[in-house]
PDB file of N, CA and C and ligand atoms in Angstrom:
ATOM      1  N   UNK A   1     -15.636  74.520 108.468  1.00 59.00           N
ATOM      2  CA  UNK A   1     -14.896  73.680 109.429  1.00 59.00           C
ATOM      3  C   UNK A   1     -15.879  72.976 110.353  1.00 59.00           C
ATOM      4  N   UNK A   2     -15.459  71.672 111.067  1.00 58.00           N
ATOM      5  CA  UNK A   2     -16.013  71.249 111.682  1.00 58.00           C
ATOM      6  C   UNK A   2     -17.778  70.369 111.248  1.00 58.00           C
ATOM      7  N   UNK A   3     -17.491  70.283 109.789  1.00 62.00           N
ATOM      8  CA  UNK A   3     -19.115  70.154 109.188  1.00 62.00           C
ATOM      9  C   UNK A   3     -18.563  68.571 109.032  1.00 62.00           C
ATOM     10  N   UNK A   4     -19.037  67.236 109.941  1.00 62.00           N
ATOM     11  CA  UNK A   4     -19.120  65.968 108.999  1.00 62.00           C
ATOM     12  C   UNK A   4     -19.439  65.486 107.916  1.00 62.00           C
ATOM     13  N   UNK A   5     -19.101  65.836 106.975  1.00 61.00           N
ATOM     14  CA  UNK A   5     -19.801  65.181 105.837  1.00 61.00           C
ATOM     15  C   UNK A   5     -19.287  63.881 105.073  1.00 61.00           C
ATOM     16  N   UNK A   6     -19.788  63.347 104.204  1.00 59.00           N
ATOM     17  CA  UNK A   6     -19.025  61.939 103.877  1.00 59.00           C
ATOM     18  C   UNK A   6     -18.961  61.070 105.126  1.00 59.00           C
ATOM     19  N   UNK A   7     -19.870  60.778 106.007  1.00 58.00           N
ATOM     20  CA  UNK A   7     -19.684  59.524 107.214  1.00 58.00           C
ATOM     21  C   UNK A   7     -20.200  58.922 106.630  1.00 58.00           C
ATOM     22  N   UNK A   8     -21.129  58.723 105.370  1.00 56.00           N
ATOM     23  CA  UNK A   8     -21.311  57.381 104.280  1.00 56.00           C
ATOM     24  C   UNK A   8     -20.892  57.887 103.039  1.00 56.00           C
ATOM     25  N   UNK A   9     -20.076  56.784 102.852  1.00 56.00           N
ATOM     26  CA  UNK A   9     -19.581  57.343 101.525  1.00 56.00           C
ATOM     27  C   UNK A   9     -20.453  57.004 100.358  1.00 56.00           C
ATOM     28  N   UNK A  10     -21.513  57.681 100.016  1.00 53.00           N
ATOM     29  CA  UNK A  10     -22.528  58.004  98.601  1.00 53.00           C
ATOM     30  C   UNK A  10     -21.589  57.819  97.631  1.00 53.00           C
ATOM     31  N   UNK A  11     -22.055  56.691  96.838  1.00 52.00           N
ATOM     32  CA  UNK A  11     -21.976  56.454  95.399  1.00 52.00           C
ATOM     33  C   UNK A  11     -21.055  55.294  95.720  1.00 52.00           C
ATOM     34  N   UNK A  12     -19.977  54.630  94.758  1.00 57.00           N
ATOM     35  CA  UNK A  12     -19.422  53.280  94.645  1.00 57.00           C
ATOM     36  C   UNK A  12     -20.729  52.439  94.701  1.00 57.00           C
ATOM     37  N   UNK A  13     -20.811  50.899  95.091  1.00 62.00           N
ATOM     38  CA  UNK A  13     -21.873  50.078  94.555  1.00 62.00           C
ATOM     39  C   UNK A  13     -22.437  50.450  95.826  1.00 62.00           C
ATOM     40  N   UNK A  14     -22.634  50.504  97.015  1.00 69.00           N
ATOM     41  CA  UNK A  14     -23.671  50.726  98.152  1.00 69.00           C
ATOM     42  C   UNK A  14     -24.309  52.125  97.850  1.00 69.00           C
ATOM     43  N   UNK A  15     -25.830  51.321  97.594  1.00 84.00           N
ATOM     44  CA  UNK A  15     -26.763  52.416  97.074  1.00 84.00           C
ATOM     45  C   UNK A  15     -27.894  52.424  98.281  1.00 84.00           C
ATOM     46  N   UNK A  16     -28.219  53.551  98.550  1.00 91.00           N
ATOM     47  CA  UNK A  16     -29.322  53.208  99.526  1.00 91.00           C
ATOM     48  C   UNK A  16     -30.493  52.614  99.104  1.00 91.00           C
ATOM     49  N   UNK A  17     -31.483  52.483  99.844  1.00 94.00           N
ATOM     50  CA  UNK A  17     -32.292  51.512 100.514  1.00 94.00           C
ATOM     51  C   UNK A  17     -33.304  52.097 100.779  1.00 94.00           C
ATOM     52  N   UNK A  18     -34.495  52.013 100.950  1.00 95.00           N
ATOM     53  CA  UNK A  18     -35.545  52.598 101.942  1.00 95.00           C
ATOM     54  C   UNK A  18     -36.043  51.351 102.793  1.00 95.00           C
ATOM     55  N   UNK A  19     -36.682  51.765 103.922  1.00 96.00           N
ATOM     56  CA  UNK A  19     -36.473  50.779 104.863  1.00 96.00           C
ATOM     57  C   UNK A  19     -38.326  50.357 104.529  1.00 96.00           C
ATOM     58  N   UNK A  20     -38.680  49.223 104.941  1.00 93.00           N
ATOM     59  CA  UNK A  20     -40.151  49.068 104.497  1.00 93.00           C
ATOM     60  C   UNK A  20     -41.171  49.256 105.272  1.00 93.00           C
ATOM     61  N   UNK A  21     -40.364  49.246 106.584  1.00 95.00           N
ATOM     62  CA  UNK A  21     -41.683  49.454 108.210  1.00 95.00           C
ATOM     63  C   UNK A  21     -41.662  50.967 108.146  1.00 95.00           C
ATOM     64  N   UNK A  22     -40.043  51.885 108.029  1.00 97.00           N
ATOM     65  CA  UNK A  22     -40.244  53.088 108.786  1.00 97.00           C
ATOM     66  C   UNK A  22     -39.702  54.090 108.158  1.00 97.00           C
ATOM     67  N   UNK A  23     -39.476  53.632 106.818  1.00 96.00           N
ATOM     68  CA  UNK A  23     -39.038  54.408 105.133  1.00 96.00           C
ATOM     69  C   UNK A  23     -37.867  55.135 105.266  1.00 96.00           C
ATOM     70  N   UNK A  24     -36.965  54.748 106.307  1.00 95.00           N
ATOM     71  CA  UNK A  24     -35.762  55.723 106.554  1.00 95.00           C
ATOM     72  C   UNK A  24     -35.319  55.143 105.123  1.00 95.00           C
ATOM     73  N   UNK A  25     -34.148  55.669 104.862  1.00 95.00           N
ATOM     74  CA  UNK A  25     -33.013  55.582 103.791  1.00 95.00           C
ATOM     75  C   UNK A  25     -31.720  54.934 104.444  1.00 95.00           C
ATOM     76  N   UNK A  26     -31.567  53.529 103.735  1.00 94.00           N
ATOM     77  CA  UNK A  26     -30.468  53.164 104.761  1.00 94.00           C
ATOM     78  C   UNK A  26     -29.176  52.370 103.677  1.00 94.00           C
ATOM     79  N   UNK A  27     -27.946  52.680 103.839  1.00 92.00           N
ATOM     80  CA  UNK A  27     -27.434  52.029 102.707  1.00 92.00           C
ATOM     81  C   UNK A  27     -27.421  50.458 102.821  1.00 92.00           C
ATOM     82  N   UNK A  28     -27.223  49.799 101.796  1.00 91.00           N
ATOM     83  CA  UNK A  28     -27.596  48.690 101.204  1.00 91.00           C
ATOM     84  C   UNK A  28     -26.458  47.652 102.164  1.00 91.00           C
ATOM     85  N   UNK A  29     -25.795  48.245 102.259  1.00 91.00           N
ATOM     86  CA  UNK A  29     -24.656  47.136 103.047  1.00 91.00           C
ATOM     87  C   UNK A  29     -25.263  47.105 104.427  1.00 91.00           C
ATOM     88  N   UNK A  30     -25.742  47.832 104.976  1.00 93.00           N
ATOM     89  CA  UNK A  30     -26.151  47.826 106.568  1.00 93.00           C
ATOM     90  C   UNK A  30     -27.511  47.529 106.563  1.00 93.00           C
ATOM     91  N   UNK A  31     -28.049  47.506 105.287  1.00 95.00           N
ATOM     92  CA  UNK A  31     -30.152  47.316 105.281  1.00 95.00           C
ATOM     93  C   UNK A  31     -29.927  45.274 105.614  1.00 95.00           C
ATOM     94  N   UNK A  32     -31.337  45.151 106.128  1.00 94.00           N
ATOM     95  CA  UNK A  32     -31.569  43.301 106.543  1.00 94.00           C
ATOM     96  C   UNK A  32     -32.975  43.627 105.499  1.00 94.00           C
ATOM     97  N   UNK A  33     -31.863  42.121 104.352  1.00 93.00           N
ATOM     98  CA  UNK A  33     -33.160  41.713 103.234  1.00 93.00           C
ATOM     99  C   UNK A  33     -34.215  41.204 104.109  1.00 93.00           C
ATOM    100  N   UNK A  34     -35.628  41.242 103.571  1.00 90.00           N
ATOM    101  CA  UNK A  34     -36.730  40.861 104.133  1.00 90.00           C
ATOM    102  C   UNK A  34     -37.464  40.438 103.010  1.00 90.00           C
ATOM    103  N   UNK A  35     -37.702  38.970 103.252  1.00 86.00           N
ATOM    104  CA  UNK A  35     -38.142  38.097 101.735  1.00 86.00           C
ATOM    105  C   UNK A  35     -39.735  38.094 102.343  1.00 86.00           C
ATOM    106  N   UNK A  36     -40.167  38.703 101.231  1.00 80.00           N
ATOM    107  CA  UNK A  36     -41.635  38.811 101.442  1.00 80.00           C
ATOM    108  C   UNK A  36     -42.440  37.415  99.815  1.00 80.00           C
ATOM    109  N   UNK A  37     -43.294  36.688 100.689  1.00 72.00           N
ATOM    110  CA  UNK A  37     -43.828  35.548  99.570  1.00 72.00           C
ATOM    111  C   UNK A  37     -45.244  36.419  99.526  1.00 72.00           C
ATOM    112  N   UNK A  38     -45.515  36.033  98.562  1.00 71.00           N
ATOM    113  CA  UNK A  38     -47.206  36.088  98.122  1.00 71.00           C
ATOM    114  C   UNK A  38     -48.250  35.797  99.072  1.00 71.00           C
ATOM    115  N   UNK A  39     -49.129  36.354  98.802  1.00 69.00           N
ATOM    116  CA  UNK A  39     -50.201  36.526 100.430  1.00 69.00           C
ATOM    117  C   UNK A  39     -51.141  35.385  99.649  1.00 69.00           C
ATOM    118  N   UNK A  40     -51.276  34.298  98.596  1.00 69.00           N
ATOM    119  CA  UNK A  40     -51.975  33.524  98.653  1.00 69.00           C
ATOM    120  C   UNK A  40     -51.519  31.886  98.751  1.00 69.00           C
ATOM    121  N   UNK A  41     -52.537  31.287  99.076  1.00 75.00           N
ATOM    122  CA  UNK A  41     -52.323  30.106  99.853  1.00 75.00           C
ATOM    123  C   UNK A  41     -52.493  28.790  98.595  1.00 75.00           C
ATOM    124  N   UNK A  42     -51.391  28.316  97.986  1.00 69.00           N
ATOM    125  CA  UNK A  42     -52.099  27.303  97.302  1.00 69.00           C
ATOM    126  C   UNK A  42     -52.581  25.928  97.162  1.00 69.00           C
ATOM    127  N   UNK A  43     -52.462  26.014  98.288  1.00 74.00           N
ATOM    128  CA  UNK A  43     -53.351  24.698  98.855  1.00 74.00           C
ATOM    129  C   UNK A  43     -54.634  24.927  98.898  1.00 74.00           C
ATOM    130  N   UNK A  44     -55.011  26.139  98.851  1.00 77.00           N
ATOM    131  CA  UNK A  44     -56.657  26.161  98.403  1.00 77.00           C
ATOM    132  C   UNK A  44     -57.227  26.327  97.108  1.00 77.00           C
ATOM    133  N   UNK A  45     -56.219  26.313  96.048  1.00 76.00           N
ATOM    134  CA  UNK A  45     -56.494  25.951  94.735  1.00 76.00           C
ATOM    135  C   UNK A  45     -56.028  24.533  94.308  1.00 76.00           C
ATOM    136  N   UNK A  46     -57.308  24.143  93.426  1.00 79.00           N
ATOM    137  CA  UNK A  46     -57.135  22.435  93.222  1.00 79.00           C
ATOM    138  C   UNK A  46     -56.683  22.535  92.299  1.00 79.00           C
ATOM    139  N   UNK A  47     -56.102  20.948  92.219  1.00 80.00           N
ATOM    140  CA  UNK A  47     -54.982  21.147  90.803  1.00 80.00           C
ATOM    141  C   UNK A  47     -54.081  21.627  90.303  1.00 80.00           C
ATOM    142  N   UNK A  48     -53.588  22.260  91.367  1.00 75.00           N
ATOM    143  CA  UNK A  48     -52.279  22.745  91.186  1.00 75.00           C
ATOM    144  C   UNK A  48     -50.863  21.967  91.597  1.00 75.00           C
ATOM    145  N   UNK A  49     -50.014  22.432  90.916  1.00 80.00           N
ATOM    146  CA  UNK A  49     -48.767  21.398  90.992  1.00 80.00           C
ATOM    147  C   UNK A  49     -47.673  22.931  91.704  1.00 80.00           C
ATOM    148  N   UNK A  50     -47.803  22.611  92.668  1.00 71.00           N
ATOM    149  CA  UNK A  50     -47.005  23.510  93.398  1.00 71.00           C
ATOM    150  C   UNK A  50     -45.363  23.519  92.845  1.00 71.00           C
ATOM    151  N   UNK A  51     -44.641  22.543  92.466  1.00 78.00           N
ATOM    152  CA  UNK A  51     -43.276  22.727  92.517  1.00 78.00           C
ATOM    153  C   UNK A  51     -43.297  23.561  91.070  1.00 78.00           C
ATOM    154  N   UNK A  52     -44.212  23.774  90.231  1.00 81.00           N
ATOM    155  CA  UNK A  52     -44.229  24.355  88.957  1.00 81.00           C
ATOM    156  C   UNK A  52     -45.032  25.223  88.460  1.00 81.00           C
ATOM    157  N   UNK A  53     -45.028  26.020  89.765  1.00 79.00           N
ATOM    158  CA  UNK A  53     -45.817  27.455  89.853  1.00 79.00           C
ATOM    159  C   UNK A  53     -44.571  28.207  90.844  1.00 79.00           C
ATOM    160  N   UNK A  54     -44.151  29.060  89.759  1.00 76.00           N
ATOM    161  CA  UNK A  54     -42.966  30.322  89.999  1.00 76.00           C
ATOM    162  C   UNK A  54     -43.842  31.142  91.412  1.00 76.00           C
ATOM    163  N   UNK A  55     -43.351  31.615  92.347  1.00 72.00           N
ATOM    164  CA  UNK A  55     -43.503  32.135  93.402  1.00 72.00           C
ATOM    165  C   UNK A  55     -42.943  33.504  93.238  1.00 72.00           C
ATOM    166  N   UNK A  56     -43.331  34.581  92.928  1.00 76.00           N
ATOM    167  CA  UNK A  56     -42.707  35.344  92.827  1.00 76.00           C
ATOM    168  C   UNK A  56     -42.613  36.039  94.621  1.00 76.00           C
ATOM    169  N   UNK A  57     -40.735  36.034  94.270  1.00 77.00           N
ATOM    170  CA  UNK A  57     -40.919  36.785  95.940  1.00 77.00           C
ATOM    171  C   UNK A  57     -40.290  38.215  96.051  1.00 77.00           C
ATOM    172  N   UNK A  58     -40.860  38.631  96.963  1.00 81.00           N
ATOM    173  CA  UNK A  58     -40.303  40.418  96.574  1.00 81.00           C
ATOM    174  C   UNK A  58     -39.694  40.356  97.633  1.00 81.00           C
ATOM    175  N   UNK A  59     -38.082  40.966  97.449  1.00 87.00           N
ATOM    176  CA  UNK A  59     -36.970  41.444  98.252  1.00 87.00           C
ATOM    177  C   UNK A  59     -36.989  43.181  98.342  1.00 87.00           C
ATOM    178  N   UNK A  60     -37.368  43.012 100.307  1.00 91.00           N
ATOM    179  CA  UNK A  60     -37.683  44.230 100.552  1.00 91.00           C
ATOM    180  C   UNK A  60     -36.423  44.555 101.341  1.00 91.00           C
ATOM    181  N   UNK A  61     -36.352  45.516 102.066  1.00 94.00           N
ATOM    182  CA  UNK A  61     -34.663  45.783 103.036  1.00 94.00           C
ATOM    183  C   UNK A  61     -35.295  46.797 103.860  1.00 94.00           C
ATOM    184  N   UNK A  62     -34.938  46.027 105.284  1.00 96.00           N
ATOM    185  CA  UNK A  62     -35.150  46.537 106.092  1.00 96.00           C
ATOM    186  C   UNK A  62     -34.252  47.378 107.180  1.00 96.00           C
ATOM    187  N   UNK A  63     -34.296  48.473 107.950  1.00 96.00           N
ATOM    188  CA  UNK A  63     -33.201  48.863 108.812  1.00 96.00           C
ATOM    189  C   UNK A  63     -32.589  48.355 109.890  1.00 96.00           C
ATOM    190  N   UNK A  64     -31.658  48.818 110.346  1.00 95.00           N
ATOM    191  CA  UNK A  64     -31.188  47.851 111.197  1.00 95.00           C
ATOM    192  C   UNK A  64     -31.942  47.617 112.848  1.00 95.00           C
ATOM    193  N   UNK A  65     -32.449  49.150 112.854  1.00 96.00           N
ATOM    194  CA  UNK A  65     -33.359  49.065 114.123  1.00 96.00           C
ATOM    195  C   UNK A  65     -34.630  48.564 113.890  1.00 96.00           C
ATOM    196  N   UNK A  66     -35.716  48.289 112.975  1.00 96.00           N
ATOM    197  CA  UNK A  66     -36.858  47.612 112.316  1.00 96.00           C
ATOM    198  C   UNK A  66     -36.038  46.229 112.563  1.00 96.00           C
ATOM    199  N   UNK A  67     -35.396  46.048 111.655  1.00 95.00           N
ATOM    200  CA  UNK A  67     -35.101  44.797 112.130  1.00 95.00           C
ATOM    201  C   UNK A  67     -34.454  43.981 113.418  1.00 95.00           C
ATOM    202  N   UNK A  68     -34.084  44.645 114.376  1.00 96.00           N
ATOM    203  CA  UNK A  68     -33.838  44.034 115.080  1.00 96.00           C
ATOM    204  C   UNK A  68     -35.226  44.123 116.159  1.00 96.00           C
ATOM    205  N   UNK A  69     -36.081  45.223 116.121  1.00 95.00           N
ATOM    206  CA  UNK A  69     -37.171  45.228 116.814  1.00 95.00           C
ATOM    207  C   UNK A  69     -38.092  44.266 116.056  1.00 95.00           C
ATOM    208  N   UNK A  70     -38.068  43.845 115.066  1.00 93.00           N
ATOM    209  CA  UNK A  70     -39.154  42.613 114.689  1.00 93.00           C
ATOM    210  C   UNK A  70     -38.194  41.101 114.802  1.00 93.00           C
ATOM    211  N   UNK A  71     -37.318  41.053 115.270  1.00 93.00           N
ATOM    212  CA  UNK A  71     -36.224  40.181 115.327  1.00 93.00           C
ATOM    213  C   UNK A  71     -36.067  39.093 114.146  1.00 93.00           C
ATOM    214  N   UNK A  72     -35.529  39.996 113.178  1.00 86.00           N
ATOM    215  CA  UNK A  72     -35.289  39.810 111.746  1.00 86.00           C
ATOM    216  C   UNK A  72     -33.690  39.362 112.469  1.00 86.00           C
ATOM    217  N   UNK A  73     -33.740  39.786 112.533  1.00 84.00           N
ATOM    218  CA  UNK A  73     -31.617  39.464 112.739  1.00 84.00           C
ATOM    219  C   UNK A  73     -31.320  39.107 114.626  1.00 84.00           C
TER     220      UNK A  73
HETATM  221 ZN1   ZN B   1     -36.760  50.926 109.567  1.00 56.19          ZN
END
């Protein structure tokens, strides 16, 4: 008696998350995506045709307190 359990309801499609600044576990509906681009610059490679070079960008998720302390949201 008296034990909360289920205040997130685990499983259906909201899957958790780990957060990327402070690695909590946060479910997916309450995590703030954080679009991270590639750490290189291509304007310092010649000859390149920027609109036809794929960017790969990694979608990270952040918590709600990370994110509001880096003022993501
Ligand atoms: Zn966090």
């Amino acid at each position: 008696m008296g034990k909360k359990w289920g205040l997130y309801h685990v499983g259906g499609r909201s899957q958790p998350v780990s957060c990327v600044y402070c690695g909590r576990m946060t479910p997916k509906v309450k995590a703030v995506p954080v679009m991270k681009g590639p750490r290189i610059n291509l304007r310092n490679i010649p000859g390149i045709d920027r609109r036809r070079v794929f960017l790969p960008q990694q979608k990270e998720y952040a918590c709600i307190s990370c994110a509001k302390h880096r003022r993501l949201i």
